[in-house]
Amino acid sequence: MRKLITVLSLFFLTFVISFGQFKRQREYSGFFDTYYYRGPITFTLGAGMTNYRGDLTKGLGLNGLSYGLSAGANYKIWPHIVLGAEFSYLNLQSTDYNKSRNGSFNATAMELQVYGRLYIIDEIIRVAPDRRKESHYTFCKPYLQAGLGGMLFTSTYKYNSGKEYTVETEFAPILPVGFGLQFTITQRSSLCAEYIYRFTLTDLIDYTTYNGSGNDGYGFMQLKFQYAPTAPKRKKKMSLPPPTQYDGPKGTETWKTKKQEEQKNRPAPQEYEIPENNTDEETVPEDEVIEEVAPEEETPAE
């Protein structure tokens, strides 16, 4: 147990340090034709209900319900795609649906998995870097999840007569597959509701192998809280003065409306009055008119 805890601690420490070195900067993905931000690293903590299905259950396995806890971390590496790791402590139990066998089992399991998420809906990143609000966070984002991992489990089968059979600690590979919904609370926190079913490569979880029913499996339905301590906080709204009233033409201003407005505000030309008896001859003021004197007639000499 101590060795397992030490290995898990080193794993998560390496995970945090590795992804924490990336600086947050806007990047472009040609495959998705969108801008995006890598990260930030997000820590998860969850709790929920397990659902065992195997030799002792039938149908949906409602007689095999128990509880589980989880802790992990994930990191966004590409638009719509997140990689993560998670450690879970689970309790699996069930009573035999066949009352003639009069048996039940109880198992404890610790599992470690790495997974990938594909978000069907993701954040929208604006193109213009000079915008104050650069991203739009979606309130609800559905996703698909699949991964690979392993589990260590100890199982005990008990008859009603009191006889018990115990399986010591065993290892089994697991293939977790499922879906979930992520609800945004703030830019740093979110809440996930997910159901992940584990396909296992062992038939010893319930310590029974009736009729060659195949490998056992179990699901984990949990409510998970996610928190990203290095994510940017929500920016405050800018308080701007009210816009000045515009009395010009309504609608979008174009070169045509702008030209019409300039012509409207252009001063009118001054009017010039033309005299009524206007001729091409030069006029002379009255006080300067010189009266013409007729020449004196010469008188003949006598």
Short mmCIF file of N, CA and C in Angstrom, two decimals, residues 22-23 51 60 127 208 226 273:
data_model
loop_
_atom_site.label_atom_id
_atom_site.label_comp_id
_atom_site.label_asym_id
_atom_site.label_seq_id
_atom_site.Cartn_x
_atom_site.Cartn_y
_atom_site.Cartn_z
N PHE A 22 4.09 25.00 -19.41
CA PHE A 22 3.59 25.64 -20.62
C PHE A 22 3.02 27.01 -20.30
N LYS A 23 3.39 28.00 -21.09
CA LYS A 23 2.85 29.34 -20.93
C LYS A 23 1.54 29.44 -21.70
N ASN A 51 -21.47 0.52 -9.96
CA ASN A 51 -22.46 -0.43 -10.44
C ASN A 51 -21.74 -1.64 -10.98
N LEU A 60 -29.56 -4.89 -15.58
CA LEU A 60 -28.82 -3.67 -15.28
C LEU A 60 -27.96 -3.80 -14.03
N VAL A 127 -10.89 36.00 -32.69
CA VAL A 127 -9.69 36.14 -33.52
C VAL A 127 -8.92 37.40 -33.15
N THR A 208 -16.47 -15.79 -8.51
CA THR A 208 -17.31 -16.84 -9.06
C THR A 208 -17.18 -16.84 -10.58
N GLN A 226 -14.22 20.33 -10.65
CA GLN A 226 -12.96 20.64 -11.32
C GLN A 226 -12.54 22.07 -10.98
N GLU A 273 -25.89 91.16 -56.90
CA GLU A 273 -26.95 91.86 -57.59
C GLU A 273 -26.38 92.61 -58.82
#
